[in-house]
C-alpha positions in Angstrom: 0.0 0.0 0.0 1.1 3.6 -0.6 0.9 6.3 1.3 -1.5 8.1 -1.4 -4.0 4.8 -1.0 -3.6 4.8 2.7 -4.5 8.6 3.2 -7.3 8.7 0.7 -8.5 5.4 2.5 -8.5 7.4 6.2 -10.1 10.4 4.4 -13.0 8.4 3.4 -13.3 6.8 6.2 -13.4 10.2 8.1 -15.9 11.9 6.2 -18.0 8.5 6.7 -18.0 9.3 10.5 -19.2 12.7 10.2 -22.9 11.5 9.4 -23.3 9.1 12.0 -25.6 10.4 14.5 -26.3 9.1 18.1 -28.5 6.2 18.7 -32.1 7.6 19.1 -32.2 6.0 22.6 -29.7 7.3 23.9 -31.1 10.6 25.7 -28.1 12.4 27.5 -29.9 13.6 30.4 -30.7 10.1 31.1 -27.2 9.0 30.9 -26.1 11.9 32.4 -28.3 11.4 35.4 -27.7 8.0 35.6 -23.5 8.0 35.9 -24.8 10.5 38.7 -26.5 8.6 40.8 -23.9 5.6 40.4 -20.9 7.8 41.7 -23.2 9.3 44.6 -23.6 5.4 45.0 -20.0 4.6 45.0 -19.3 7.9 47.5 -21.7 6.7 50.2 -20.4 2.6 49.6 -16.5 3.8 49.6 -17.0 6.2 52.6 -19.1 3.3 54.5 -16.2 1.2 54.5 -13.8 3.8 54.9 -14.8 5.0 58.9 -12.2 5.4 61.5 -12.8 3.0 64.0 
């Protein structure tokens, strides 16, 4: 392979990518909210185990 094939491969491949949207599923402030409540989660589990005795 050349480097002309190569690049004009990645180009194509690039401008491919620009049109791909995100799944219509996926609604941000779900996910969002979600990772929120699983670190607030983790923070009371972790600080559970973690008292001085």
């Amino acid at each position: 392979m050349s480097l002309h094939s190569t690049a004009s491969q990645l180009v194509t491949l690039a401008s491919e990518g620009e049109h791909a949207g995100n799944h219509q599923s996926l609604n941000p402030l779900v996910v969002g909210g979600g990772a929120f409540v699983l670190l607030l989660l983790l923070l009371w589990i972790t600080t559970r185990f973690n008292r001085d005795r």
